mmCIF file with all atom_site columns, C-alpha atoms in Angstrom:
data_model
loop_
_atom_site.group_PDB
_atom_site.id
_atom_site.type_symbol
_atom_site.label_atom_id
_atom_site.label_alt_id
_atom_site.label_comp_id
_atom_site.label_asym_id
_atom_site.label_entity_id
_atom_site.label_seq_id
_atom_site.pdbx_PDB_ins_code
_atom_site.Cartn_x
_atom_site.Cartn_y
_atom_site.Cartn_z
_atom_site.occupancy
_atom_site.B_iso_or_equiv
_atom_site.pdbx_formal_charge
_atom_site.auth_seq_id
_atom_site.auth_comp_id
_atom_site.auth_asym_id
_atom_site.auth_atom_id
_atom_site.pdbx_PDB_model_num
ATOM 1   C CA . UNK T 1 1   ? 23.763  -3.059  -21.021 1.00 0.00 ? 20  UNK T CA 1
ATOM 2   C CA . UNK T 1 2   ? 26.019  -3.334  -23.862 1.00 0.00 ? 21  UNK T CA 1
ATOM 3   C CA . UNK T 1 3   ? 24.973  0.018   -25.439 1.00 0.00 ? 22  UNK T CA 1
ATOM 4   C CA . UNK T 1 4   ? 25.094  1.646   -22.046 1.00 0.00 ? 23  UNK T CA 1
ATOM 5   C CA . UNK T 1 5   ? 29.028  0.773   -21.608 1.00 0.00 ? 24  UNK T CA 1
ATOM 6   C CA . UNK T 1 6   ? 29.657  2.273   -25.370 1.00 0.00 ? 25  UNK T CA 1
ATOM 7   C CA . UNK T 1 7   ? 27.572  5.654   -24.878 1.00 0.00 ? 26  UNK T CA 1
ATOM 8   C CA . UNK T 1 8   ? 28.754  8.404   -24.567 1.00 0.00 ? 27  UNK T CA 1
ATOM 9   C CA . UNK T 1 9   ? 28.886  10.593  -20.979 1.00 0.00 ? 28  UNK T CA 1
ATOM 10  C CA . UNK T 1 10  ? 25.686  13.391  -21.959 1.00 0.00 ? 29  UNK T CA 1
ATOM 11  C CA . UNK T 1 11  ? 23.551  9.514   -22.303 1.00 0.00 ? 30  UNK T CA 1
ATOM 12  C CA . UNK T 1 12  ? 25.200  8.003   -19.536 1.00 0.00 ? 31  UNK T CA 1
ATOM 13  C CA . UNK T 1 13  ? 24.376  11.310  -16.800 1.00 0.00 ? 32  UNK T CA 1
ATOM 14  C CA . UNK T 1 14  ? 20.462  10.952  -18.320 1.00 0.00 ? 33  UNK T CA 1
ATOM 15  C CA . UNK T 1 15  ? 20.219  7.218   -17.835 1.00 0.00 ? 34  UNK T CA 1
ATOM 16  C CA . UNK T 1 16  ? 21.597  7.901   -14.089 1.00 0.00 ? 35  UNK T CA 1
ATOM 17  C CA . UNK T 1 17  ? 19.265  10.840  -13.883 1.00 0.00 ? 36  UNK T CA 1
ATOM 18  C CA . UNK T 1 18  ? 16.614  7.906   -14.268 1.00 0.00 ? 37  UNK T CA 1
ATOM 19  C CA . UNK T 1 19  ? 17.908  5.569   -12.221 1.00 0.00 ? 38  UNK T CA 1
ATOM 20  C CA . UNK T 1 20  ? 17.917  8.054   -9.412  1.00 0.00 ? 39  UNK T CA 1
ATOM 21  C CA . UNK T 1 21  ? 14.383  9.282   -9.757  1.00 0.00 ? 40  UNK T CA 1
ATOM 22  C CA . UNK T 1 22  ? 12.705  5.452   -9.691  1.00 0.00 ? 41  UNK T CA 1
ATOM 23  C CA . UNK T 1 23  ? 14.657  5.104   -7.271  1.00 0.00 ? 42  UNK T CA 1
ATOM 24  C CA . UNK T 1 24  ? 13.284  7.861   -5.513  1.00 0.00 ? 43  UNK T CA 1
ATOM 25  C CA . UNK T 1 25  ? 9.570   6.816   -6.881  1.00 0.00 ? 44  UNK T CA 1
ATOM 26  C CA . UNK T 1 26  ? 9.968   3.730   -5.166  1.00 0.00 ? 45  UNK T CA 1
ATOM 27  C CA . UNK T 1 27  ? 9.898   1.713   -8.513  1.00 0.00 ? 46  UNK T CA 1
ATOM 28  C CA . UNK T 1 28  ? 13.108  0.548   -8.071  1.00 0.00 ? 47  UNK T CA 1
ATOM 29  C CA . UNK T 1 29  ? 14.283  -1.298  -4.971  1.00 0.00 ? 48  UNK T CA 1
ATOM 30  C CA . UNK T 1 30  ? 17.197  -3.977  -4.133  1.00 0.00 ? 49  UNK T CA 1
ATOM 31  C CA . UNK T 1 31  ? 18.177  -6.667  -2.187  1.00 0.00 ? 50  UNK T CA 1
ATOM 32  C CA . UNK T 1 32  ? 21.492  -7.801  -1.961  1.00 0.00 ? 51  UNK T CA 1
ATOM 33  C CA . UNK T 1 33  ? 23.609  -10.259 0.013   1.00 0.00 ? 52  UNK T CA 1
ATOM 34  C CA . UNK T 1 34  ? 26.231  -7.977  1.722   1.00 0.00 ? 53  UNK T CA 1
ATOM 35  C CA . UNK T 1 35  ? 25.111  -6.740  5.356   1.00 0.00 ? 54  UNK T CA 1
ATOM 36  C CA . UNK T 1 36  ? 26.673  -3.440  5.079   1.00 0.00 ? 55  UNK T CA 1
ATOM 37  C CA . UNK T 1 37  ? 25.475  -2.790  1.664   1.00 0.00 ? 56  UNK T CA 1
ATOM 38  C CA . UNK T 1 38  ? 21.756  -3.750  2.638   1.00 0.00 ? 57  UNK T CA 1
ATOM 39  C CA . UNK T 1 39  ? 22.235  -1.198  5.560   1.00 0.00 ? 58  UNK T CA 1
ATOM 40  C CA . UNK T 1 40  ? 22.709  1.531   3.324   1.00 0.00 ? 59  UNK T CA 1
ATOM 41  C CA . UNK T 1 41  ? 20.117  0.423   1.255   1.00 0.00 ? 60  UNK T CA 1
ATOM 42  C CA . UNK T 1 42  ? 17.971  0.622   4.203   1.00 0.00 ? 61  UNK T CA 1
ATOM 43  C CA . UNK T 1 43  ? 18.452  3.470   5.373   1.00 0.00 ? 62  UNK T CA 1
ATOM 44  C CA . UNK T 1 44  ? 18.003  5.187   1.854   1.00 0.00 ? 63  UNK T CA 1
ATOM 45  C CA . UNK T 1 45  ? 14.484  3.012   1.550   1.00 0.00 ? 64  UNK T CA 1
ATOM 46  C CA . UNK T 1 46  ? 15.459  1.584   -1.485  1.00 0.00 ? 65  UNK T CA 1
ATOM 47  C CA . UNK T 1 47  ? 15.002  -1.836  -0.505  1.00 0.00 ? 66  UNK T CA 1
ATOM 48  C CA . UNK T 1 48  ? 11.336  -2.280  -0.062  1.00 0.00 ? 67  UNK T CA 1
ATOM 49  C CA . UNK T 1 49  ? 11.245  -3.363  3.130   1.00 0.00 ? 68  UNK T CA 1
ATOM 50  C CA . UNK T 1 50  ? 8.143   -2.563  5.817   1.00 0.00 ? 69  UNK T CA 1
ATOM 51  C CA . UNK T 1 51  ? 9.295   0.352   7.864   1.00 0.00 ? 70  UNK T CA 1
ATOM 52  C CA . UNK T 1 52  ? 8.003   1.152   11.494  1.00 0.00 ? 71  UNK T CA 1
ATOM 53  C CA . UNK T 1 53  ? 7.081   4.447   12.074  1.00 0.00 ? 72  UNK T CA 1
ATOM 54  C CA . UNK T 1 54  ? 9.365   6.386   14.408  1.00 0.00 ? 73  UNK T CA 1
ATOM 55  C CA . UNK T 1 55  ? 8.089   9.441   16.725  1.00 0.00 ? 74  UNK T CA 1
ATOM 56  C CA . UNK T 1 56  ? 9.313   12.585  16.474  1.00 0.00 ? 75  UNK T CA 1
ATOM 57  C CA . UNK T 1 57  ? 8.706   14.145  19.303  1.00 0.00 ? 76  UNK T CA 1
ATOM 58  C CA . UNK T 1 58  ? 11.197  12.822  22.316  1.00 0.00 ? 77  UNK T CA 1
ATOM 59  C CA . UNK T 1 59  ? 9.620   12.402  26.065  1.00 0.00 ? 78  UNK T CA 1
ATOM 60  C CA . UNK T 1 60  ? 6.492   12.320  24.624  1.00 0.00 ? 79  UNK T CA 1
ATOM 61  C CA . UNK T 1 61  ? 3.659   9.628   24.924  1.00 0.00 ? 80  UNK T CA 1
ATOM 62  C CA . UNK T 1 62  ? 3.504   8.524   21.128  1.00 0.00 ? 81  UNK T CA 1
ATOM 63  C CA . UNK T 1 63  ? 0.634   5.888   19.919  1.00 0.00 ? 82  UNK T CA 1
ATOM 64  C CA . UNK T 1 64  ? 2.038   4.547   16.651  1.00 0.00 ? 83  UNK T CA 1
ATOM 65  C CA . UNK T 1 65  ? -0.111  3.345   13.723  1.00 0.00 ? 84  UNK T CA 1
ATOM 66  C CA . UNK T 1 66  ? 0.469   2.009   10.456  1.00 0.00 ? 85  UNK T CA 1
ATOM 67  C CA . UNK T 1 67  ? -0.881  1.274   6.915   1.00 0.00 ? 86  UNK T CA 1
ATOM 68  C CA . UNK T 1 68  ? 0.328   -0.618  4.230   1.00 0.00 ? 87  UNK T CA 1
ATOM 69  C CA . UNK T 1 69  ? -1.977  -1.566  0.280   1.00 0.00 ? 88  UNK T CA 1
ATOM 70  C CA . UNK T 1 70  ? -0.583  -4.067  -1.343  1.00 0.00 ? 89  UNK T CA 1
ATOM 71  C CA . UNK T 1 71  ? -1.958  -5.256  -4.514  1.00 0.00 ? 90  UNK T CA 1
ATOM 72  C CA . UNK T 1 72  ? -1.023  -8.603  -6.886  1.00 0.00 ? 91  UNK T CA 1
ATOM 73  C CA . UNK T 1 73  ? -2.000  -8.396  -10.237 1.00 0.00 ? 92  UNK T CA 1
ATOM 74  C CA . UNK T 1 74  ? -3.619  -11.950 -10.916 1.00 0.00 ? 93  UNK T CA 1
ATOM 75  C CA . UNK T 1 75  ? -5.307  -11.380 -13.854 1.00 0.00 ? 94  UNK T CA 1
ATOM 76  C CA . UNK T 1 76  ? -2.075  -12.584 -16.667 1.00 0.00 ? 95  UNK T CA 1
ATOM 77  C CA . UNK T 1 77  ? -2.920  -8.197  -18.239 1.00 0.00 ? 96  UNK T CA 1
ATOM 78  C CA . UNK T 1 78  ? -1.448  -5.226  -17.472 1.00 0.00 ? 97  UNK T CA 1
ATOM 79  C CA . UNK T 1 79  ? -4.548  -3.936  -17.199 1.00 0.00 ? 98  UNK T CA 1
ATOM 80  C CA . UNK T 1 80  ? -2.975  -1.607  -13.992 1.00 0.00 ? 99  UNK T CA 1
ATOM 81  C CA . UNK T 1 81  ? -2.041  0.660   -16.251 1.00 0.00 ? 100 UNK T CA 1
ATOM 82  C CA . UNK T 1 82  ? -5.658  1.760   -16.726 1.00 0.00 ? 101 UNK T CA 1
ATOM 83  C CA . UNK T 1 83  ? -6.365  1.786   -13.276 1.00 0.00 ? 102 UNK T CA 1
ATOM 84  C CA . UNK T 1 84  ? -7.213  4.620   -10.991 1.00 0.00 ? 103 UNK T CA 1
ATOM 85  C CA . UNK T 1 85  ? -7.317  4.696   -7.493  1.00 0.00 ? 104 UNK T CA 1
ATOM 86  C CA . UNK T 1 86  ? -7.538  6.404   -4.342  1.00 0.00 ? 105 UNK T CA 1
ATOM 87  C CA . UNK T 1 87  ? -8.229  5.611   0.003   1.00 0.00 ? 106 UNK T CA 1
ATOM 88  C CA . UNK T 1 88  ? -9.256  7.520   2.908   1.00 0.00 ? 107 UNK T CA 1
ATOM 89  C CA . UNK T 1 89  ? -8.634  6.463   6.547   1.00 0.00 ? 108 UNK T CA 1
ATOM 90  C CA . UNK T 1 90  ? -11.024 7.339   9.429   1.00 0.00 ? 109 UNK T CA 1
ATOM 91  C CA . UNK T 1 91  ? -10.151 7.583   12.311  1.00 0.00 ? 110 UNK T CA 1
ATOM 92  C CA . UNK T 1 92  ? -12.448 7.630   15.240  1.00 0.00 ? 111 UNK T CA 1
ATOM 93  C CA . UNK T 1 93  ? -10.342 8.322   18.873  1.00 0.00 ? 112 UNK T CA 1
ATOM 94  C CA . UNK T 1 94  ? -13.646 6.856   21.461  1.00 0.00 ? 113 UNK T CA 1
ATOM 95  C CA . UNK T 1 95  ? -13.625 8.500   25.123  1.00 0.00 ? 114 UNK T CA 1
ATOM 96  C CA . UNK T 1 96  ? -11.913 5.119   26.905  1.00 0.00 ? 115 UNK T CA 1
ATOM 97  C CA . UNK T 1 97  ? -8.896  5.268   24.186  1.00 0.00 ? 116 UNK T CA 1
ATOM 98  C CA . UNK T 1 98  ? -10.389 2.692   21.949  1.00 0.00 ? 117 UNK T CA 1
ATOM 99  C CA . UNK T 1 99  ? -9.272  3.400   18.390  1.00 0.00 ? 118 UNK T CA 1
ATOM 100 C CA . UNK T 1 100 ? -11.662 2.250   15.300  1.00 0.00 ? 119 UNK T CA 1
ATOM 101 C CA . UNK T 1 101 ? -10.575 3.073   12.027  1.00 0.00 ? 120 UNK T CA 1
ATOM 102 C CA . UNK T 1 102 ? -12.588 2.504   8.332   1.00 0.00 ? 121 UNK T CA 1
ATOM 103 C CA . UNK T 1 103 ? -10.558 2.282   5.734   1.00 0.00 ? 122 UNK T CA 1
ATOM 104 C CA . UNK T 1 104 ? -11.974 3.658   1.829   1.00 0.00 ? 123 UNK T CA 1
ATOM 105 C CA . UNK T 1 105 ? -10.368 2.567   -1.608  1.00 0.00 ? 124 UNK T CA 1
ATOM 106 C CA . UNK T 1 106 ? -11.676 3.849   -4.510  1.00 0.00 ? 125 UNK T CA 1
ATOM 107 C CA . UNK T 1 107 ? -11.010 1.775   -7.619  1.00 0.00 ? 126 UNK T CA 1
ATOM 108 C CA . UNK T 1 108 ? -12.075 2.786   -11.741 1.00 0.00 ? 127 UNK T CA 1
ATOM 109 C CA . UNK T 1 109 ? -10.802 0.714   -14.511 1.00 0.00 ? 128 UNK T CA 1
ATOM 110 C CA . UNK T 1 110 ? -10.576 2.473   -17.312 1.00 0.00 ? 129 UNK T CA 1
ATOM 111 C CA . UNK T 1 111 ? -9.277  -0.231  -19.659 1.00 0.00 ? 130 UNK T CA 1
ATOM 112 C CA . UNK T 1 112 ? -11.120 0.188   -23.057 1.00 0.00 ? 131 UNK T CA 1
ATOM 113 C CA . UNK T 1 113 ? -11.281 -3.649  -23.935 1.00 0.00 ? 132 UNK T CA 1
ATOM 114 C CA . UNK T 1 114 ? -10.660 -6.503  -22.913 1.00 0.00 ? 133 UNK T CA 1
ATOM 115 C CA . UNK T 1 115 ? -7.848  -6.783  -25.422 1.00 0.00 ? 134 UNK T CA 1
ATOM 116 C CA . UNK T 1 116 ? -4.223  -6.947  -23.588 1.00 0.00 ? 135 UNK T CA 1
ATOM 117 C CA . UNK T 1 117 ? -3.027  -5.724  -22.511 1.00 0.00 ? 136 UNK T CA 1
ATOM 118 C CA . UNK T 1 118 ? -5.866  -4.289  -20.718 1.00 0.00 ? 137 UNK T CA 1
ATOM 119 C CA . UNK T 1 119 ? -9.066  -6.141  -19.428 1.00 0.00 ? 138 UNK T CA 1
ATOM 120 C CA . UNK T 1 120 ? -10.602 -6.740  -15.912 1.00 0.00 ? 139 UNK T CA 1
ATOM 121 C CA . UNK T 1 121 ? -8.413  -5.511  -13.144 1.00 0.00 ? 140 UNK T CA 1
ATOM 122 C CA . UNK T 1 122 ? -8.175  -8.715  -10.491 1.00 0.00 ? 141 UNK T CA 1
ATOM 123 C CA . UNK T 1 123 ? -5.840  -8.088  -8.174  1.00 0.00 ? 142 UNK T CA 1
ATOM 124 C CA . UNK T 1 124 ? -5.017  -9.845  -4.506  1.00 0.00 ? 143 UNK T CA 1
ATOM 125 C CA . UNK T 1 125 ? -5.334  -7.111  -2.141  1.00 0.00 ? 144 UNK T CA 1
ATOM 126 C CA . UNK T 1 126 ? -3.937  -6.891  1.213   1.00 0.00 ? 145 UNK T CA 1
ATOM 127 C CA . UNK T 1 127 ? -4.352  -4.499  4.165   1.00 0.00 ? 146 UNK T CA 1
ATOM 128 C CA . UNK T 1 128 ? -1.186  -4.213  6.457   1.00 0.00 ? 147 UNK T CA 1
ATOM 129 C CA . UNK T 1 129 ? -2.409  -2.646  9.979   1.00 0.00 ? 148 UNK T CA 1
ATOM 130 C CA . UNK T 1 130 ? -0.704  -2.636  13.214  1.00 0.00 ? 149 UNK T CA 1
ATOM 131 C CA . UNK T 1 131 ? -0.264  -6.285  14.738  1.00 0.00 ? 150 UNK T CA 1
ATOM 132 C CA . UNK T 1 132 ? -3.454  -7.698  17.015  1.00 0.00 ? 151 UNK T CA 1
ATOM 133 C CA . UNK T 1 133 ? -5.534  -5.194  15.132  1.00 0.00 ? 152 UNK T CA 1
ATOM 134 C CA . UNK T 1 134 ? -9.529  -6.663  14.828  1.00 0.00 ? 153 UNK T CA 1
ATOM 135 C CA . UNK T 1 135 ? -11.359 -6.750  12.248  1.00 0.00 ? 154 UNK T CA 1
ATOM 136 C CA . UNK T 1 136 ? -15.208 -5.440  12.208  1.00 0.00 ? 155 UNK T CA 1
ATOM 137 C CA . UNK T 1 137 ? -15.877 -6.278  9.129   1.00 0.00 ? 156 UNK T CA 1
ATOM 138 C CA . UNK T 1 138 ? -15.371 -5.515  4.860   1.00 0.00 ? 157 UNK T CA 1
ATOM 139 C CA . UNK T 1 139 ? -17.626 -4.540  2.073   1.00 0.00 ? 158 UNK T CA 1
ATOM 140 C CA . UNK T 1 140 ? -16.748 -4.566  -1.572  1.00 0.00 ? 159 UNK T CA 1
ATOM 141 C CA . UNK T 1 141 ? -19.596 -2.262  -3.751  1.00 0.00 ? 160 UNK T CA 1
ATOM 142 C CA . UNK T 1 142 ? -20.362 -0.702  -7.253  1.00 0.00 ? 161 UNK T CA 1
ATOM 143 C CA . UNK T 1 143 ? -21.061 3.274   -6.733  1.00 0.00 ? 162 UNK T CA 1
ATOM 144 C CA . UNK T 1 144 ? -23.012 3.139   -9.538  1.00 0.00 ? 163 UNK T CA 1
ATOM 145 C CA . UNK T 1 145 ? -25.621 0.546   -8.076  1.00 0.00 ? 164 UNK T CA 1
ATOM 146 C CA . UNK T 1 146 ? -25.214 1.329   -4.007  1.00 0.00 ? 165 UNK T CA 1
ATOM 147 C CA . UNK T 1 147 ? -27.422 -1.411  -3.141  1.00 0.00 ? 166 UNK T CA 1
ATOM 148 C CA . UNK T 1 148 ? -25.419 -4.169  -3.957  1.00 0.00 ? 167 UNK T CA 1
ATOM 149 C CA . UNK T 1 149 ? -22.819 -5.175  -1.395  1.00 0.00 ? 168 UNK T CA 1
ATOM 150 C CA . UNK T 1 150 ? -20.930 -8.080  -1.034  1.00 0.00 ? 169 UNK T CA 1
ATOM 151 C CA . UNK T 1 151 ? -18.425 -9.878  1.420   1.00 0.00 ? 170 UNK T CA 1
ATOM 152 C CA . UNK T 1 152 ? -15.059 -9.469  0.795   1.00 0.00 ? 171 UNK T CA 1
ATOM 153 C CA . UNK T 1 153 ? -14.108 -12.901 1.994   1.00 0.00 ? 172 UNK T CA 1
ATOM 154 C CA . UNK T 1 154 ? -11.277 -11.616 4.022   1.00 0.00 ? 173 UNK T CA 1
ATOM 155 C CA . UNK T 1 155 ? -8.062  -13.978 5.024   1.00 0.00 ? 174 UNK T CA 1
ATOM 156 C CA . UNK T 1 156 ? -6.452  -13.175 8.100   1.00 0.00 ? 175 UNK T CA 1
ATOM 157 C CA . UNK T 1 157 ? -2.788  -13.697 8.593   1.00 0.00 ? 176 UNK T CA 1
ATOM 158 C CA . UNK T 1 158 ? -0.152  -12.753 10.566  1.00 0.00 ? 177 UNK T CA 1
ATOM 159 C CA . UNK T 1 159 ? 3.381   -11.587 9.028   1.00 0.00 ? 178 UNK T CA 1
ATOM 160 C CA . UNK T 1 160 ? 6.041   -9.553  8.906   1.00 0.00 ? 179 UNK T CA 1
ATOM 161 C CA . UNK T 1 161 ? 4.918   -8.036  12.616  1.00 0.00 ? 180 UNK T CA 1
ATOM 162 C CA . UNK T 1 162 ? 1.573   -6.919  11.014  1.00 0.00 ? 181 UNK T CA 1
ATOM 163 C CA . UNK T 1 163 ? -1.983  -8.413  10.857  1.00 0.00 ? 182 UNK T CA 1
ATOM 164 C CA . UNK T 1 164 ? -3.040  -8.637  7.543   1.00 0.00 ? 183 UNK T CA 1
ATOM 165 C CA . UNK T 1 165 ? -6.046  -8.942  5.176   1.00 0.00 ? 184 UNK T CA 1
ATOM 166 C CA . UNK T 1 166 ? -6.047  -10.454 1.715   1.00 0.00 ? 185 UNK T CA 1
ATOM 167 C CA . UNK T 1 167 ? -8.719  -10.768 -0.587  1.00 0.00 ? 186 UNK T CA 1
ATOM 168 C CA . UNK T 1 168 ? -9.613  -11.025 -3.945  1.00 0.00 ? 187 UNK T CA 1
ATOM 169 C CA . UNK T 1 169 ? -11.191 -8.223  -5.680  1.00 0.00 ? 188 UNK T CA 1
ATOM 170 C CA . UNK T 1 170 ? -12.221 -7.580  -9.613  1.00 0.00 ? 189 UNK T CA 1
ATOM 171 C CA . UNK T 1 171 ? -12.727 -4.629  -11.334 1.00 0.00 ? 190 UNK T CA 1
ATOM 172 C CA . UNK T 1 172 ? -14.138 -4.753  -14.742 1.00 0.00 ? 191 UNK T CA 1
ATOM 173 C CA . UNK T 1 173 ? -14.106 -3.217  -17.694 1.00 0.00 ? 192 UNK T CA 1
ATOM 174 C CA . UNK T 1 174 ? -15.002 0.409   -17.255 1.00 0.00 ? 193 UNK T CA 1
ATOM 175 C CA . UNK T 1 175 ? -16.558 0.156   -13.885 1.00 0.00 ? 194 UNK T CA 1
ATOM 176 C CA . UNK T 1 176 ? -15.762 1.191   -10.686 1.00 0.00 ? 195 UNK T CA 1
ATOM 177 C CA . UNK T 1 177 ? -15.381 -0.594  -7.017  1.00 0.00 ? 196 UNK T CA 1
ATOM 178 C CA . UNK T 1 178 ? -15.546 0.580   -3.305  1.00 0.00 ? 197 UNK T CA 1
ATOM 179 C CA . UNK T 1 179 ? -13.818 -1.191  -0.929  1.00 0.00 ? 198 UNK T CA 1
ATOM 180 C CA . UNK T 1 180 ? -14.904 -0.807  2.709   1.00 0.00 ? 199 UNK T CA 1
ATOM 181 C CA . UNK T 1 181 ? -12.879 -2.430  5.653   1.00 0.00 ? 200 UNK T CA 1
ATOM 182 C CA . UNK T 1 182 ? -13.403 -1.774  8.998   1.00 0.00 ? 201 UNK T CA 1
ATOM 183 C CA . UNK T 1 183 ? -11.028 -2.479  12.218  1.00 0.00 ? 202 UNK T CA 1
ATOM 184 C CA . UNK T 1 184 ? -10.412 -1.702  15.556  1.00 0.00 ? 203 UNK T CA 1
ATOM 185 C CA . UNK T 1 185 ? -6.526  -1.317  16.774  1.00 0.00 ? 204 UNK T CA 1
ATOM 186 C CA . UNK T 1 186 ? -5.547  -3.494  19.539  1.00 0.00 ? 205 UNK T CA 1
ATOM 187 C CA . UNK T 1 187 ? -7.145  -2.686  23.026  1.00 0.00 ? 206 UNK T CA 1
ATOM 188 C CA . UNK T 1 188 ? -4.325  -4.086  24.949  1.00 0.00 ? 207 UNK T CA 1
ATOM 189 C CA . UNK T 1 189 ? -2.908  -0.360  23.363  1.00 0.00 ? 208 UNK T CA 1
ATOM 190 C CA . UNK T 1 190 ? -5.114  2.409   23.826  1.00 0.00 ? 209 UNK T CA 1
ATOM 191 C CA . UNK T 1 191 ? -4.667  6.402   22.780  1.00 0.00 ? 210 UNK T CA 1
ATOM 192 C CA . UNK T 1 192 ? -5.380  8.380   26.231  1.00 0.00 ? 211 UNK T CA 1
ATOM 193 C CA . UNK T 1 193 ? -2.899  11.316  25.248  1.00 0.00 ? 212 UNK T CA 1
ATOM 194 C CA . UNK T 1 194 ? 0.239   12.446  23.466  1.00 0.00 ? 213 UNK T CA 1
ATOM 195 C CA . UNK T 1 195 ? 1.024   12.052  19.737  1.00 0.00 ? 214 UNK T CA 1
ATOM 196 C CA . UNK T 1 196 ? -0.888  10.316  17.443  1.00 0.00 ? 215 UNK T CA 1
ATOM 197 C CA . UNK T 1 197 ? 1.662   9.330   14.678  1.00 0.00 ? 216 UNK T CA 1
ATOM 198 C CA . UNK T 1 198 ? -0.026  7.506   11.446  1.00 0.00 ? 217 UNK T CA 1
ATOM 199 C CA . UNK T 1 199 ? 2.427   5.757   8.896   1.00 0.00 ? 218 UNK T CA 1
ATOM 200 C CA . UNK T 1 200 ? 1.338   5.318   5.886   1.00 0.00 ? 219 UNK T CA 1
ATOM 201 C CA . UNK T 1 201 ? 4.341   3.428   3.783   1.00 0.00 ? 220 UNK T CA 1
ATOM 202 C CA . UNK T 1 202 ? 3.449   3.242   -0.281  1.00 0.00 ? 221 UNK T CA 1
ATOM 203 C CA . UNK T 1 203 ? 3.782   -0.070  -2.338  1.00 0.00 ? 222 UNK T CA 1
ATOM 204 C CA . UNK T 1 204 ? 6.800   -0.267  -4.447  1.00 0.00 ? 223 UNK T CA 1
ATOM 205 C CA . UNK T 1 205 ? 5.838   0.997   -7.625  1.00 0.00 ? 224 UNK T CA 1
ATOM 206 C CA . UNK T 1 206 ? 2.560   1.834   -7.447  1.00 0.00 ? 225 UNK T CA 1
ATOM 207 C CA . UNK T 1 207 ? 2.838   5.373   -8.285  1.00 0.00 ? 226 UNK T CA 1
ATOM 208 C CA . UNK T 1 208 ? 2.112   8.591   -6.396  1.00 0.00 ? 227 UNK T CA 1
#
């Protein structure tokens, strides 16, 4: 901070440059305790917090869903860095309205040791959906041996007007892990017509 007051104005306009674009990346966000100044914060999504989705479309019937990952690094590495990863939502609309959606994350670690700062990849992974969503059920698998499926051991809890589900989940060295969960949105809200509006809001600083 001390070096940044003494700079000179080509450093200081690239260190802002910065600043602006993790903001804009999401790896930056704030909290502060001034109401108005948290507004504007808000309303710029630079303070992290879970957003509902709003409809577009005005005199329209709109069924709003939503879709949070987010992942805690448990393992004392940084072993994140090496990680890849990538989902895929289906969504299946049934005749009566029902909605039943599976959920697919994709996980390779491609640490090279087990040296820090990479290693295993353990993280605590949780699934924000809509609130009174149900769950059908969750599989955690190796693509490179199908067969073997376990339980994810799933924790339900209710927060921040979302159900969620946490679980823990380790990805070693060099291999890869499917995740599987299954759910059904809540039946006291079905989809008959209108606009179907998914949100899907990024963890901050997880990258693209």
């Amino acid at each position: 901070f001390e070096k940044i007051k003494n700079t000179d104005d080509k450093t200081k306009v690239k260190i802002l440059q910065a600043f602006l674009e993790s903001l804009e990346k999401k790896d930056l966000v704030f909290y502060v305790d001034d109401q108005k100044v948290t507004s504007f914060l808000g309303k710029n999504n630079w303070d992290g917090a879970i957003k509902d989705a709003v409809c577009q479309k005005k005199g329209v019937s709109c069924f709003q869903d939503y879709l949070q990952l987010s992942e805690a690094n448990v393992g004392l590495n940084k072993a994140n860095y090496f990680l890849q990863r990538s989902d895929e939502q289906r969504i299946q609309i049934r005749e009566d309205g029902r909605v039943e959606k599976k959920l697919l994350i994709n996980y390779e670690n491609k640490s090279p040791s087990n040296v820090f700062p990479a290693g295993d990849y353990k993280t605590y992974l949780r699934v924000l959906v809509p609130a009174e969503s149900f769950l059908i059920g969750c599989q955690i698998s190796n693509p490179d041996f199908p067969g073997n499926r376990e339980a994810c051991g799933i924790e339900e809890t209710n927060d921040l007007g979302r159900k969620i589900f946490g679980f823990l989940l380790k990805v070693p060295v060099g291999e890869k892990r499917n995740v599987e969960v299954a759910y059904r949105l809540s039946e006291k809200k079905l989809f008959t017509f209108g606009e179907y509006l998914i949100f899907t809001q990024k963890q901050s600083g997880i990258g693209d």
